[in-house]
Tab-separated table of C-alpha atoms in Angstrom:
chain	number	residue	atom	x	y	z
D	1	MET	CA	0.194	-0.126	0.048
D	2	GLN	CA	1.449	3.226	-1.187
D	3	SER	CA	0.677	6.989	0.862
D	4	LEU	CA	1.957	10.058	0.473
D	5	PHE	CA	4.581	10.943	2.475
D	6	THR	CA	3.681	13.836	5.239
D	7	PHE	CA	5.366	15.528	7.806
D	8	SER	CA	4.773	18.194	10.626
D	9	ILE	CA	5.932	21.221	12.123
D	10	ALA	CA	5.256	22.776	15.720
D	11	SER	CA	5.793	25.787	17.648
D	12	ILE	CA	5.555	25.467	21.282
D	13	ASN	CA	5.855	28.259	23.753
D	14	LEU	CA	7.090	26.707	27.535
D	15	LEU	CA	6.763	29.475	29.542
D	16	ASN	CA	9.918	29.528	32.144
D	17	TYR	CA	10.924	25.537	31.304
D	18	ILE	CA	13.403	25.520	34.133
D	19	GLU	CA	14.278	22.553	36.457
D	20	PRO	CA	14.498	23.028	39.996
D	21	PRO	CA	16.436	23.980	42.148
D	22	LEU	CA	17.015	26.683	39.465
D	23	ALA	CA	14.927	29.942	39.502
D	24	CYS	CA	13.886	32.152	36.735
D	25	TYR	CA	13.791	36.231	37.240
D	26	GLU	CA	13.085	35.951	41.040
D	27	TYR	CA	14.848	34.236	43.811
D	28	ASP	CA	11.670	32.259	44.839
D	29	ALA	CA	10.146	31.374	41.244
D	30	ILE	CA	11.417	27.789	41.764
D	31	TYR	CA	9.144	24.815	40.676
D	32	SER	CA	8.509	22.265	43.208
D	33	LYS	CA	9.312	18.708	42.015
D	34	ALA	CA	5.516	17.960	41.675
D	35	GLN	CA	5.076	21.335	39.693
D	36	TRP	CA	8.096	20.473	37.530
D	37	GLN	CA	6.860	16.925	36.635
D	38	GLN	CA	3.471	18.161	35.599
D	39	LYS	CA	5.045	20.833	33.538
D	40	GLN	CA	7.184	18.364	31.779
D	41	GLN	CA	3.902	15.718	31.634
D	42	TRP	CA	1.937	18.848	29.897
D	43	LEU	CA	4.704	18.918	27.041
D	44	GLN	CA	4.717	15.103	27.065
D	45	ARG	CA	0.972	14.672	26.037
D	46	ILE	CA	1.425	17.594	23.465
D	47	ILE	CA	3.873	15.718	21.629
D	48	GLU	CA	2.654	12.339	22.133
D	49	GLN	CA	-0.956	13.251	20.931
D	50	GLN	CA	0.341	15.364	17.907
D	51	GLN	CA	3.487	13.517	17.023
D	52	PRO	CA	5.091	16.670	15.094
D	53	ASP	CA	8.561	15.844	13.158
D	54	ILE	CA	10.384	19.319	14.079
D	55	ILE	CA	9.412	21.322	16.887
D	56	GLY	CA	10.784	24.869	17.721
D	57	PHE	CA	10.930	25.847	21.489
D	58	GLN	CA	10.555	28.922	23.138
D	59	GLU	CA	11.266	30.467	26.773
D	60	VAL	CA	13.965	27.470	27.578
D	61	PHE	CA	16.165	27.700	30.668
D	62	SER	CA	17.171	24.050	30.830
D	63	CYS	CA	18.524	23.434	27.845
D	64	GLU	CA	19.803	20.072	28.879
D	65	ALA	CA	16.625	18.960	30.588
D	66	LEU	CA	14.682	19.885	27.640
D	67	LYS	CA	16.817	17.722	25.307
D	68	GLN	CA	16.663	14.816	27.590
D	69	GLN	CA	12.840	15.044	27.347
D	70	VAL	CA	12.620	15.206	23.986
D	71	GLN	CA	15.214	12.383	22.953
D	72	ALA	CA	13.190	10.154	25.356
D	73	LEU	CA	10.191	10.956	23.068
D	74	GLY	CA	11.858	10.202	19.662
D	75	TYR	CA	13.854	12.968	18.915
D	76	PRO	CA	17.433	12.484	18.495
D	77	TYR	CA	18.593	15.922	17.209
D	78	PHE	CA	18.610	18.790	19.386
D	79	VAL	CA	20.067	22.073	18.794
D	80	VAL	CA	20.458	25.589	20.739
D	81	VAL	CA	23.018	28.552	19.764
D	82	GLN	CA	22.503	30.309	23.158
D	83	GLN	CA	22.411	29.736	26.797
D	84	PRO	CA	20.296	31.546	29.489
D	85	GLU	CA	22.008	34.214	31.397
D	86	LEU	CA	22.881	33.405	35.205
D	87	VAL	CA	21.893	36.455	37.109
D	88	ALA	CA	23.226	35.147	40.939
D	89	ASP	CA	23.569	32.216	42.512
D	90	TYR	CA	20.838	29.813	40.663
D	91	ILE	CA	18.697	33.179	39.341
D	92	TYR	CA	18.581	33.104	35.283
D	93	HIS	CA	17.139	35.243	32.980
D	94	LYS	CA	16.788	35.623	29.259
D	95	PRO	CA	15.545	32.357	28.058
D	96	VAL	CA	16.743	30.983	24.816
D	97	VAL	CA	15.066	29.100	21.804
D	98	ALA	CA	15.647	25.338	20.699
D	99	LEU	CA	14.940	23.027	17.873
D	100	ALA	CA	14.333	19.625	18.311
D	101	SER	CA	13.600	17.217	15.269
D	102	ARG	CA	13.214	13.241	14.523
D	103	PHE	CA	15.256	13.971	11.241
D	104	LYS	CA	19.116	14.835	10.855
D	105	ILE	CA	19.752	18.205	11.496
D	106	SER	CA	23.075	19.056	9.219
D	107	SER	CA	23.694	22.273	10.273
D	108	TYR	CA	22.694	24.907	12.544
D	109	ALA	CA	23.854	28.264	13.606
D	110	ALA	CA	22.551	31.804	15.227
D	111	LEU	CA	21.140	34.241	13.288
D	112	MET	CA	23.234	37.843	13.730
D	113	PRO	CA	22.351	40.999	12.823
D	114	ASP	CA	23.975	43.024	9.859
D	115	THR	CA	25.910	45.419	11.639
D	116	ALA	CA	26.374	47.240	8.286
D	117	LEU	CA	22.907	47.998	7.780
D	118	LEU	CA	22.401	48.768	11.646
D	119	ASN	CA	25.456	51.282	11.174
D	120	ALA	CA	23.948	52.818	8.316
D	121	ALA	CA	20.610	53.616	10.323
D	122	GLY	CA	22.035	54.965	12.902
D	123	LEU	CA	21.290	51.625	15.238
D	124	SER	CA	24.787	50.582	16.004
D	125	GLY	CA	25.249	48.020	18.925
D	126	MET	CA	21.509	46.849	18.444
D	127	GLN	CA	21.056	43.175	18.866
D	128	PHE	CA	18.134	40.835	18.790
D	129	SER	CA	17.109	40.150	22.447
D	130	ARG	CA	17.111	36.540	21.777
D	131	HIS	CA	19.272	34.995	18.592
D	132	PRO	CA	17.165	33.232	16.433
D	133	LEU	CA	18.164	29.769	15.518
D	134	ARG	CA	18.725	28.752	11.981
D	135	ALA	CA	18.972	25.014	11.334
D	136	THR	CA	19.078	22.875	7.821
D	137	VAL	CA	16.952	19.760	8.524
D	138	GLN	CA	17.378	16.658	6.082
D	139	VAL	CA	13.403	15.775	5.737
D	140	PRO	CA	13.286	12.284	3.917
D	141	ASP	CA	12.379	12.744	0.384
D	142	PHE	CA	12.009	16.351	0.757
D	143	GLY	CA	15.394	17.266	1.331
D	144	ALA	CA	17.033	20.511	3.019
D	145	LEU	CA	14.607	22.570	4.945
D	146	ASP	CA	15.796	25.442	6.887
D	147	CYS	CA	13.867	26.255	9.837
D	148	CYS	CA	14.241	29.214	12.052
D	149	VAL	CA	13.025	29.552	15.282
D	150	VAL	CA	12.318	33.074	16.737
D	151	HIS	CA	11.234	34.756	20.099
D	152	LEU	CA	11.004	38.398	19.675
D	153	LYS	CA	11.069	41.057	21.992
D	154	SER	CA	8.051	41.095	24.596
D	155	LYS	CA	5.647	44.237	24.770
D	156	ARG	CA	6.842	45.017	28.289
D	157	SER	CA	8.529	48.166	28.792
D	158	GLN	CA	12.062	48.092	27.849
D	159	LEU	CA	13.014	50.668	30.760
D	160	ASP	CA	13.847	50.091	34.150
D	161	SER	CA	12.056	52.345	36.180
D	162	SER	CA	14.321	51.640	39.315
D	163	LEU	CA	16.788	53.854	37.085
D	164	LEU	CA	14.631	56.827	36.756
D	165	THR	CA	13.389	57.996	39.901
D	166	PRO	CA	14.082	57.814	43.692
D	167	LEU	CA	10.939	56.318	44.298
D	168	GLY	CA	11.474	53.310	41.918
D	169	HIS	CA	8.781	54.092	39.673
D	170	ALA	CA	8.209	55.953	36.390
D	171	SER	CA	5.539	58.657	35.313
D	172	PRO	CA	2.926	57.786	32.647
D	173	LEU	CA	4.881	59.322	30.060
D	174	GLN	CA	8.307	57.350	31.074
D	175	ASP	CA	6.052	53.951	30.856
D	176	ALA	CA	4.918	54.904	27.422
D	177	PHE	CA	8.434	55.883	26.281
D	178	GLY	CA	9.613	52.329	27.954
D	179	TYR	CA	6.544	50.582	25.836
D	180	TRP	CA	7.519	52.196	22.736
D	181	ALA	CA	11.392	51.397	23.192
D	182	SER	CA	9.848	47.760	23.346
D	183	THR	CA	7.975	48.428	20.170
D	184	VAL	CA	11.220	49.445	18.336
D	185	GLN	CA	13.368	46.599	19.489
D	186	ARG	CA	10.584	44.375	18.328
D	187	GLY	CA	9.993	46.174	14.815
D	188	THR	CA	14.086	46.427	14.204
D	189	GLU	CA	14.139	42.595	15.083
D	190	ALA	CA	11.493	41.657	12.498
D	191	GLN	CA	13.454	43.864	9.594
D	192	LEU	CA	16.690	42.388	10.594
D	193	LEU	CA	15.209	38.635	10.508
D	194	ALA	CA	13.824	39.697	7.126
D	195	HIS	CA	16.901	40.715	5.836
D	196	ALA	CA	18.903	37.931	6.954
D	197	LEU	CA	16.370	35.253	6.108
D	198	CYS	CA	16.299	37.025	2.264
D	199	LEU	CA	20.420	36.887	2.260
D	200	ARG	CA	20.392	33.157	3.439
D	201	ARG	CA	17.636	31.930	0.785
D	202	GLN	CA	19.518	33.957	-2.166
D	203	GLN	CA	22.671	32.316	-1.345
D	204	HIS	CA	21.190	28.699	-0.826
D	205	GLN	CA	17.794	28.799	-2.432
D	206	GLN	CA	16.321	25.863	0.400
D	207	PRO	CA	12.648	25.947	1.551
D	208	LEU	CA	12.269	28.013	4.488
D	209	VAL	CA	9.981	27.776	7.586
D	210	VAL	CA	9.780	30.543	10.140
D	211	LEU	CA	8.397	29.579	13.446
D	212	GLY	CA	8.107	31.222	17.117
D	213	ASP	CA	6.652	33.748	19.428
D	214	LEU	CA	6.369	37.170	17.622
D	215	ASN	CA	5.205	38.631	20.395
D	216	ASP	CA	2.980	40.723	18.112
D	217	THR	CA	0.161	40.255	15.124
D	218	LEU	CA	1.152	39.807	11.521
D	219	SER	CA	-1.654	42.949	10.853
D	220	GLU	CA	-0.741	45.248	8.226
D	221	GLN	CA	-0.464	47.764	10.859
D	222	SER	CA	2.142	45.738	12.794
D	223	PRO	CA	5.835	46.726	13.384
D	224	LEU	CA	6.352	42.817	12.260
D	225	ALA	CA	4.501	43.684	8.849
D	226	ILE	CA	7.679	43.305	6.956
D	227	LEU	CA	7.990	39.452	7.522
D	228	LEU	CA	4.923	39.418	4.949
D	229	GLN	CA	5.699	42.200	3.301
D	230	ALA	CA	9.159	41.744	2.171
D	231	GLY	CA	8.122	39.590	-0.536
D	232	LEU	CA	5.975	42.247	-2.348
D	233	LEU	CA	8.634	44.813	-2.125
D	234	TRP	CA	11.235	42.167	-3.800
D	235	GLN	CA	8.227	41.462	-6.126
D	236	LYS	CA	7.770	45.182	-6.985
D	237	GLN	CA	11.445	45.420	-8.053
D	238	ALA	CA	11.123	42.221	-9.952
D	239	ASN	CA	8.416	43.789	-11.855
D	240	SER	CA	10.129	47.165	-12.836
D	241	GLN	CA	13.048	44.652	-14.229
D	242	ALA	CA	10.118	42.617	-16.329
D	243	LEU	CA	10.842	39.487	-14.798
D	244	ASN	CA	8.562	36.699	-14.457
D	245	GLN	CA	5.976	36.938	-11.620
D	246	HIS	CA	6.787	33.373	-10.470
D	247	SER	CA	10.341	34.064	-10.594
D	248	PHE	CA	12.335	32.643	-7.664
D	249	ASN	CA	11.383	35.497	-4.520
D	250	PRO	CA	13.715	34.987	-1.584
D	251	ALA	CA	12.099	37.350	0.347
D	252	ARG	CA	8.244	36.009	0.756
D	253	LEU	CA	6.958	34.263	3.313
D	254	HIS	CA	3.367	33.045	3.634
D	255	ASP	CA	1.093	32.870	7.018
D	256	ALA	CA	0.946	28.786	7.208
D	257	TYR	CA	-2.670	29.457	8.908
D	258	LEU	CA	-3.592	31.256	5.654
D	259	LEU	CA	-2.211	28.717	3.364
D	260	ALA	CA	-4.301	25.894	4.779
D	261	ASN	CA	-7.723	27.683	4.867
D	262	GLN	CA	-6.863	28.433	0.993
D	263	LEU	CA	-6.363	24.566	0.190
D	264	LEU	CA	-9.094	23.743	2.365
D	265	ALA	CA	-11.480	26.598	1.533
D	266	THR	CA	-12.548	27.040	5.395
D	267	THR	CA	-13.336	30.452	7.022
D	268	ALA	CA	-13.434	29.676	10.585
D	269	GLN	CA	-12.294	32.549	12.807
D	270	ARG	CA	-8.920	32.003	13.901
D	271	PRO	CA	-7.991	30.985	17.496
D	272	ALA	CA	-6.240	33.163	19.690
D	273	THR	CA	-2.690	31.573	20.620
D	274	HIS	CA	-2.297	34.112	23.866
D	275	TYR	CA	-4.646	35.662	26.379
D	276	TYR	CA	-4.468	39.089	28.236
D	277	GLY	CA	-7.617	39.097	30.445
D	278	ALA	CA	-10.175	38.493	27.950
D	279	GLU	CA	-8.630	39.588	25.009
D	280	GLY	CA	-7.130	37.023	22.601
D	281	GLN	CA	-4.348	37.710	20.059
D	282	VAL	CA	-2.411	35.614	17.516
D	283	LEU	CA	1.321	35.951	18.583
D	284	ASP	CA	2.557	32.449	17.759
D	285	TYR	CA	2.960	32.068	13.936
D	286	ILE	CA	4.596	29.491	11.423
D	287	LEU	CA	5.480	31.384	8.082
D	288	LEU	CA	6.413	29.253	4.840
D	289	SER	CA	8.308	29.934	1.446
D	290	ASP	CA	6.816	29.705	-1.907
D	291	GLU	CA	7.589	25.860	-1.962
D	292	PHE	CA	4.571	25.527	0.354
D	293	ASP	CA	2.181	27.647	-1.416
D	294	SER	CA	0.068	25.106	-3.457
D	295	HIS	CA	-0.511	27.915	-6.124
D	296	HIS	CA	3.141	28.397	-6.727
D	297	PRO	CA	4.762	26.758	-9.652
D	298	ALA	CA	7.923	26.114	-7.253
D	299	CYS	CA	5.368	23.938	-4.279
D	300	ARG	CA	6.710	20.804	-3.176
D	301	ALA	CA	4.514	20.284	-0.208
D	302	ASP	CA	0.950	21.200	0.324
D	303	VAL	CA	-0.227	22.790	3.703
D	304	MET	CA	-2.591	19.945	4.729
D	305	GLY	CA	-3.955	21.103	8.302
D	306	TYR	CA	-3.073	23.726	10.639
D	307	GLN	CA	-4.071	23.488	14.366
D	308	THR	CA	-3.784	25.901	17.236
D	309	LEU	CA	-3.784	23.545	20.651
D	310	ASP	CA	-5.381	26.023	23.108
D	311	GLN	CA	-7.538	23.573	25.132
D	312	HIS	CA	-5.177	24.696	28.063
D	313	LEU	CA	-6.207	27.836	27.702
D	314	ARG	CA	-9.912	28.079	26.818
D	315	ARG	CA	-10.687	25.102	29.149
D	316	PRO	CA	-8.223	24.217	31.277
D	317	ASP	CA	-7.940	21.343	33.771
D	318	TYR	CA	-6.034	22.643	37.013
D	319	ASN	CA	-4.729	19.160	37.529
D	320	GLN	CA	-3.198	18.746	34.166
D	321	ASP	CA	-2.593	22.489	32.905
D	322	ALA	CA	-1.632	24.394	35.799
D	323	TYR	CA	1.607	24.604	35.011
D	324	SER	CA	1.719	24.434	31.337
D	325	SER	CA	1.938	27.472	29.354
D	326	ASP	CA	0.175	31.065	28.702
D	327	HIS	CA	0.518	30.448	24.715
D	328	ALA	CA	-0.872	27.988	22.776
D	329	PRO	CA	1.271	25.623	20.225
D	330	VAL	CA	0.756	25.727	16.866
D	331	LEU	CA	1.135	22.916	14.409
D	332	VAL	CA	1.266	22.560	10.472
D	333	ARG	CA	0.978	19.356	8.551
D	334	MET	CA	2.575	19.343	5.043
D	335	ARG	CA	1.989	16.639	2.403
D	336	LEU	CA	4.610	16.085	-0.534
D	337	LYS	CA	3.664	17.060	-3.882
D	338	ASP	CA	3.322	13.873	-6.129
D	339	LYS	CA	6.203	12.066	-3.932
D	340	LEU	CA	5.338	8.497	-2.812
D	341	LEU	CA	6.856	6.248	-0.500
D	342	ARG	CA	8.438	2.840	-1.432
D	343	PRO	CA	5.784	0.258	-0.468
């Protein structure tokens, strides 16, 4: 019996994955043994139920513990490009991203900002708040796939209010400036990311997946809009040079959710991946290059499904979900185009 080969990719924000007796941010932010076990069991259930082939993680403090957990679940390949920062004694901050895969990871590296570009823009010294991780995964029957795991700057204020006044709190205008500084950082990270990924695509012309917590929506008004608009800018230049509209576009990325809806012709409202009070937003995304767009001549795999795994946010079971995550994992399933496995 022959069947079309499929593979799937997930993005999971783990919300402070840190093994006791270590702490994150505060000296007493330490899981008990039972709480840590519950957190690991939540992750194990997600993985065992969905069986993604490639997983991007955000908010990882205990890299070795996560490596051991996913390897026990059938993911022999695991990479990080940073380590969290030790503040004092056993207290850490600045969690990192990671990638786990059932398939061989042939290379990986941190994506670094283009310093010449930053200097030319008067932004010298700016860095990613968390280095994006780029890994090349060798997917059976598909070939090399570049996977980039990202976690852009949060919306929390960039300012340390204790440095502003003797009272240790900021005025409303100072608060507003702190939030604006975070927006500038996040938007600049998106611009740097789009630039670095375009250069990578130009050099290697490999299919690309970008996955992670963007900490903002991808609306046209968002400072992150460049991630979906870069391809339009590239196409506009190509049109001015009278190139074919289907020529290689290294800057173009597609929202996997929209590609799935396009193929399946569904119109259901998109579930939120994060809630602030009662307000939900989509902050977690999987973006795909033209090789996953069914309407593009270069398509090599169709997007067959997209899931937002939000049960623990909408209808939480305290006994299972108390130490899960404040984000919903997202998952996309692909089927190779005209590729059959041998019986």
